[in-house]
């Protein structure tokens, strides 16, 4: 699902990843992290896609919300597992969304 | 490929899309737009993935570079085709990348 109806300014975390061939436990943890993220203060939405690389963008009201989510214990443990087991490479970018616009066909 | 070695602050355009089932001419145009984007002033890199939704993130040195790319004639024509033929929905966000960090396994 595409996240709409947000009002800039707010914040985006762009998480670009390349994963290992063997991903035991990865999907369960990714699902749990999405569930947990949704419960955090300031969480506004999340978009994900994966082909050769994965891109997950999460949206947050403030930078403090992003830092609080980073410091969540269960999230921290999952990140340690991620570096040990699942990720060959990742890049994480913290961004301020300054403006946006959207398009939707009437037929939707 | 994941884009690395950039130095914040710079800018990101997050383009999230849902496409039609029939995509005649889409891939050729998408490839051409990527080729053309790479030739623009201030272009820093691009990342793409698609499953249920597509996410393409392009990176730019300044907001003026993004506006110049938006105003490129061939790009403008492609966007008109995109709304007519290929996209059911999209959301485009212009963001300032404030900080980033990365991880890469030694074995890569």
mmCIF file of C-alpha atoms in Angstrom:
data_model
loop_
_atom_site.group_PDB
_atom_site.id
_atom_site.type_symbol
_atom_site.label_atom_id
_atom_site.label_comp_id
_atom_site.label_asym_id
_atom_site.label_seq_id
_atom_site.Cartn_x
_atom_site.Cartn_y
_atom_site.Cartn_z
ATOM 1 C CA UNK A 1 0.000 0.000 0.000
ATOM 2 C CA UNK A 2 1.098 3.510 -0.784
ATOM 3 C CA UNK A 3 0.999 5.904 2.149
ATOM 4 C CA UNK A 4 -1.041 9.028 1.425
ATOM 5 C CA UNK A 5 -2.736 11.816 3.359
ATOM 6 C CA UNK A 6 0.378 12.924 5.224
ATOM 7 C CA UNK A 7 1.123 16.612 5.690
ATOM 8 C CA UNK A 8 4.730 17.781 5.257
ATOM 9 C CA UNK A 9 6.926 18.463 7.044
ATOM 10 C CA UNK A 10 7.454 15.017 8.523
ATOM 11 C CA UNK A 11 10.292 12.490 8.366
ATOM 12 C CA UNK A 12 11.174 9.451 6.253
ATOM 13 C CA UNK A 13 13.646 6.655 6.925
ATOM 14 C CA UNK A 14 14.815 5.080 3.658
ATOM 15 C CA UNK A 15 16.236 1.612 4.379
ATOM 16 C CA UNK A 16 17.875 0.004 1.316
ATOM 17 C CA UNK A 17 19.079 -3.581 1.728
ATOM 18 C CA UNK A 18 20.731 -6.545 0.052
ATOM 19 C CA UNK A 19 19.976 -9.812 1.843
ATOM 20 C CA UNK A 20 21.694 -13.193 2.055
ATOM 21 C CA UNK A 21 20.412 -16.190 0.078
ATOM 22 C CA UNK A 22 19.477 -17.997 3.286
ATOM 23 C CA UNK A 23 16.961 -16.021 5.338
ATOM 24 C CA UNK A 24 15.895 -18.290 8.195
ATOM 25 C CA UNK A 25 13.765 -16.315 10.622
ATOM 26 C CA UNK A 26 13.905 -13.132 8.568
ATOM 27 C CA UNK A 27 10.260 -12.860 7.518
ATOM 28 C CA UNK A 28 8.965 -13.489 11.025
ATOM 29 C CA UNK A 29 11.249 -10.800 12.418
ATOM 30 C CA UNK A 30 10.416 -8.336 9.633
ATOM 31 C CA UNK A 31 6.691 -8.851 10.265
ATOM 32 C CA UNK A 32 7.175 -8.416 14.015
ATOM 33 C CA UNK A 33 9.184 -5.204 13.467
ATOM 34 C CA UNK A 34 6.445 -3.804 11.239
ATOM 35 C CA UNK A 35 3.831 -4.633 13.882
ATOM 36 C CA UNK A 36 5.996 -3.072 16.589
ATOM 37 C CA UNK A 37 6.795 0.046 14.522
ATOM 38 C CA UNK A 38 3.074 0.688 14.077
ATOM 39 C CA UNK A 39 2.699 0.865 17.855
ATOM 40 C CA UNK A 40 5.355 3.565 18.271
ATOM 41 C CA UNK A 41 4.672 7.227 18.891
ATOM 42 C CA UNK A 42 4.811 9.264 15.738
ATOM 43 C CA UNK A 43 4.614 6.332 13.288
ATOM 44 C CA UNK A 44 2.791 7.506 10.144
ATOM 45 C CA UNK A 45 3.136 4.627 7.689
ATOM 46 C CA UNK A 46 5.450 2.247 5.844
ATOM 47 C CA UNK A 47 6.070 1.192 2.217
ATOM 48 C CA UNK A 48 8.154 -1.800 1.080
ATOM 49 C CA UNK A 49 9.292 -3.430 -2.137
ATOM 50 C CA UNK A 50 11.991 -5.941 -3.051
ATOM 51 C CA UNK A 51 13.576 -7.159 -6.276
ATOM 52 C CA UNK A 52 17.396 -7.171 -6.504
ATOM 53 C CA UNK A 53 17.471 -4.810 -3.569
ATOM 54 C CA UNK A 54 14.867 -4.139 -0.930
ATOM 55 C CA UNK A 55 13.611 -0.662 -0.121
ATOM 56 C CA UNK A 56 11.526 0.015 2.976
ATOM 57 C CA UNK A 57 10.483 3.579 3.700
ATOM 58 C CA UNK A 58 8.918 4.377 7.064
ATOM 59 C CA UNK A 59 7.349 7.734 7.850
ATOM 60 C CA UNK A 60 7.482 9.495 11.219
ATOM 61 C CA UNK A 61 6.204 12.724 12.696
ATOM 62 C CA UNK A 62 9.492 13.870 14.267
ATOM 63 C CA UNK A 63 13.178 12.933 14.386
ATOM 64 C CA UNK A 64 12.751 12.172 18.094
ATOM 65 C CA UNK A 65 10.216 9.486 17.157
ATOM 66 C CA UNK A 66 12.817 7.896 14.867
ATOM 67 C CA UNK A 67 15.447 7.935 17.617
ATOM 68 C CA UNK A 68 13.006 6.427 20.138
ATOM 69 C CA UNK A 69 12.214 3.631 17.666
ATOM 70 C CA UNK A 70 15.928 3.031 17.088
ATOM 71 C CA UNK A 71 16.392 2.692 20.854
ATOM 72 C CA UNK A 72 13.515 0.240 21.305
ATOM 73 C CA UNK A 73 15.077 -2.879 22.870
ATOM 74 C CA UNK A 74 13.360 -5.462 20.670
ATOM 75 C CA UNK A 75 14.200 -3.427 17.563
ATOM 76 C CA UNK A 76 17.828 -3.161 18.674
ATOM 77 C CA UNK A 77 18.040 -6.941 19.126
ATOM 78 C CA UNK A 78 16.516 -7.465 15.674
ATOM 79 C CA UNK A 79 19.085 -5.120 14.107
ATOM 80 C CA UNK A 80 21.925 -7.086 15.703
ATOM 81 C CA UNK A 81 20.467 -10.314 14.265
ATOM 82 C CA UNK A 82 20.058 -8.564 10.920
ATOM 83 C CA UNK A 83 23.728 -7.661 10.706
ATOM 84 C CA UNK A 84 24.800 -11.136 11.873
ATOM 85 C CA UNK A 85 22.480 -13.241 9.726
ATOM 86 C CA UNK A 86 20.395 -11.567 7.038
ATOM 87 C CA UNK A 87 21.967 -8.448 5.567
ATOM 88 C CA UNK A 88 24.884 -8.412 3.171
ATOM 89 C CA UNK A 89 24.597 -4.658 2.911
ATOM 90 C CA UNK A 90 22.295 -1.849 3.896
ATOM 91 C CA UNK A 91 22.100 1.910 3.793
ATOM 92 C CA UNK A 92 19.809 3.887 6.084
ATOM 93 C CA UNK A 93 18.914 7.503 5.384
ATOM 94 C CA UNK A 94 17.012 9.891 7.647
ATOM 95 C CA UNK A 95 15.188 12.546 5.625
ATOM 96 C CA UNK A 96 12.852 15.453 6.146
ATOM 97 C CA UNK A 97 9.931 15.304 3.710
ATOM 98 C CA UNK A 98 9.479 18.850 2.482
ATOM 99 C CA UNK A 99 6.663 18.471 -0.032
ATOM 100 C CA UNK A 100 4.727 15.808 -1.867
ATOM 101 C CA UNK A 101 2.032 15.221 -4.407
ATOM 102 C CA UNK A 102 0.023 12.275 -5.567
ATOM 103 C CA UNK A 103 -2.070 10.854 -8.379
ATOM 104 C CA UNK A 104 -4.851 8.304 -8.332
ATOM 105 C CA UNK A 105 -6.992 7.079 -11.228
ATOM 106 C CA UNK A 106 -10.730 7.438 -10.678
ATOM 107 C CA UNK A 107 -11.204 3.757 -11.484
ATOM 108 C CA UNK A 108 -9.392 2.692 -8.304
ATOM 109 C CA UNK B 1 22.547 -1.474 -6.527
ATOM 110 C CA UNK B 2 22.510 0.444 -3.277
ATOM 111 C CA UNK B 3 23.770 4.017 -3.546
ATOM 112 C CA UNK B 4 26.560 4.744 -1.072
ATOM 113 C CA UNK B 5 29.311 7.325 -0.586
ATOM 114 C CA UNK B 6 26.994 10.340 -0.607
ATOM 115 C CA UNK B 7 27.524 13.161 1.878
ATOM 116 C CA UNK B 8 24.431 14.713 3.526
ATOM 117 C CA UNK B 9 22.848 17.108 3.142
ATOM 118 C CA UNK B 10 21.470 16.234 -0.291
ATOM 119 C CA UNK B 11 17.993 15.470 -1.616
ATOM 120 C CA UNK B 12 15.911 12.367 -2.280
ATOM 121 C CA UNK B 13 12.805 11.918 -4.419
ATOM 122 C CA UNK B 14 10.746 8.956 -3.191
ATOM 123 C CA UNK B 15 8.424 7.811 -5.990
ATOM 124 C CA UNK B 16 5.954 5.119 -4.869
ATOM 125 C CA UNK B 17 3.755 3.590 -7.569
ATOM 126 C CA UNK B 18 1.031 1.084 -8.350
ATOM 127 C CA UNK B 19 0.967 0.134 -12.029
ATOM 128 C CA UNK B 20 -1.687 -1.234 -14.378
ATOM 129 C CA UNK B 21 -1.716 -4.906 -15.416
ATOM 130 C CA UNK B 22 -0.945 -3.977 -19.018
ATOM 131 C CA UNK B 23 2.340 -2.078 -19.321
ATOM 132 C CA UNK B 24 3.033 -1.704 -23.036
ATOM 133 C CA UNK B 25 5.991 0.599 -23.552
ATOM 134 C CA UNK B 26 6.560 1.091 -19.832
ATOM 135 C CA UNK B 27 9.904 -0.660 -19.442
ATOM 136 C CA UNK B 28 11.447 1.096 -22.452
ATOM 137 C CA UNK B 29 10.334 4.460 -21.115
ATOM 138 C CA UNK B 30 11.497 3.675 -17.572
ATOM 139 C CA UNK B 31 14.922 2.638 -18.889
ATOM 140 C CA UNK B 32 15.138 5.777 -21.021
ATOM 141 C CA UNK B 33 14.184 7.985 -18.058
ATOM 142 C CA UNK B 34 16.881 6.375 -15.925
ATOM 143 C CA UNK B 35 19.452 6.948 -18.670
ATOM 144 C CA UNK B 36 18.300 10.562 -19.056
ATOM 145 C CA UNK B 37 18.233 11.228 -15.297
ATOM 146 C CA UNK B 38 21.866 10.112 -15.043
ATOM 147 C CA UNK B 39 22.806 12.850 -17.521
ATOM 148 C CA UNK B 40 21.215 15.650 -15.467
ATOM 149 C CA UNK B 41 23.104 18.115 -13.328
ATOM 150 C CA UNK B 42 23.177 17.109 -9.699
ATOM 151 C CA UNK B 43 22.081 13.494 -10.218
ATOM 152 C CA UNK B 44 23.700 11.360 -7.498
ATOM 153 C CA UNK B 45 22.132 7.927 -7.888
ATOM 154 C CA UNK B 46 18.958 5.855 -8.041
ATOM 155 C CA UNK B 47 17.537 2.771 -6.289
ATOM 156 C CA UNK B 48 14.480 0.769 -7.400
ATOM 157 C CA UNK B 49 12.439 -2.206 -6.252
ATOM 158 C CA UNK B 50 8.988 -3.550 -7.063
ATOM 159 C CA UNK B 51 6.647 -6.128 -5.555
ATOM 160 C CA UNK B 52 3.036 -5.093 -4.863
ATOM 161 C CA UNK B 53 4.125 -1.495 -5.112
ATOM 162 C CA UNK B 54 7.153 0.014 -6.798
ATOM 163 C CA UNK B 55 9.542 2.317 -4.979
ATOM 164 C CA UNK B 56 12.152 4.322 -6.877
ATOM 165 C CA UNK B 57 14.360 6.689 -4.925
ATOM 166 C CA UNK B 58 16.541 9.135 -6.840
ATOM 167 C CA UNK B 59 19.192 11.255 -5.152
ATOM 168 C CA UNK B 60 20.092 14.825 -6.112
ATOM 169 C CA UNK B 61 22.527 17.481 -4.952
ATOM 170 C CA UNK B 62 20.022 20.355 -4.710
ATOM 171 C CA UNK B 63 16.290 21.034 -4.936
ATOM 172 C CA UNK B 64 16.974 23.119 -8.042
ATOM 173 C CA UNK B 65 18.375 19.999 -9.730
ATOM 174 C CA UNK B 66 15.108 18.185 -8.976
ATOM 175 C CA UNK B 67 13.043 21.035 -10.434
ATOM 176 C CA UNK B 68 15.205 21.163 -13.564
ATOM 177 C CA UNK B 69 14.725 17.414 -14.040
ATOM 178 C CA UNK B 70 10.980 17.805 -13.545
ATOM 179 C CA UNK B 71 10.965 20.463 -16.283
ATOM 180 C CA UNK B 72 12.946 18.381 -18.765
ATOM 181 C CA UNK B 73 10.729 18.080 -21.867
ATOM 182 C CA UNK B 74 11.219 14.374 -22.500
ATOM 183 C CA UNK B 75 10.625 13.642 -18.822
ATOM 184 C CA UNK B 76 7.457 15.753 -18.855
ATOM 185 C CA UNK B 77 6.133 13.825 -21.867
ATOM 186 C CA UNK B 78 6.913 10.527 -20.139
ATOM 187 C CA UNK B 79 5.013 11.631 -17.017
ATOM 188 C CA UNK B 80 1.956 12.479 -19.107
ATOM 189 C CA UNK B 81 2.097 8.997 -20.688
ATOM 190 C CA UNK B 82 2.561 7.523 -17.232
ATOM 191 C CA UNK B 83 -0.631 9.069 -15.912
ATOM 192 C CA UNK B 84 -2.564 8.132 -19.062
ATOM 193 C CA UNK B 85 -1.351 4.551 -19.474
ATOM 194 C CA UNK B 86 0.739 2.976 -16.759
ATOM 195 C CA UNK B 87 0.052 4.301 -13.288
ATOM 196 C CA UNK B 88 -3.011 3.510 -11.222
ATOM 197 C CA UNK B 89 -1.601 5.545 -8.380
ATOM 198 C CA UNK B 90 1.580 7.247 -7.315
ATOM 199 C CA UNK B 91 2.937 9.413 -4.546
ATOM 200 C CA UNK B 92 6.039 11.551 -4.974
ATOM 201 C CA UNK B 93 7.910 12.978 -2.013
ATOM 202 C CA UNK B 94 10.772 15.482 -2.066
ATOM 203 C CA UNK B 95 13.023 15.074 0.952
ATOM 204 C CA UNK B 96 16.206 16.481 2.401
ATOM 205 C CA UNK B 97 18.561 13.709 3.502
ATOM 206 C CA UNK B 98 19.932 14.844 6.849
ATOM 207 C CA UNK B 99 22.098 11.897 7.867
ATOM 208 C CA UNK B 100 22.807 8.321 6.886
ATOM 209 C CA UNK B 101 24.806 5.286 7.801
ATOM 210 C CA UNK B 102 25.594 2.019 6.122
ATOM 211 C CA UNK B 103 26.714 -1.551 6.716
ATOM 212 C CA UNK B 104 28.521 -3.951 4.439
ATOM 213 C CA UNK B 105 29.747 -7.480 5.197
ATOM 214 C CA UNK B 106 33.443 -8.049 4.606
ATOM 215 C CA UNK B 107 32.640 -11.021 2.392
ATOM 216 C CA UNK B 108 31.031 -8.807 -0.278
#
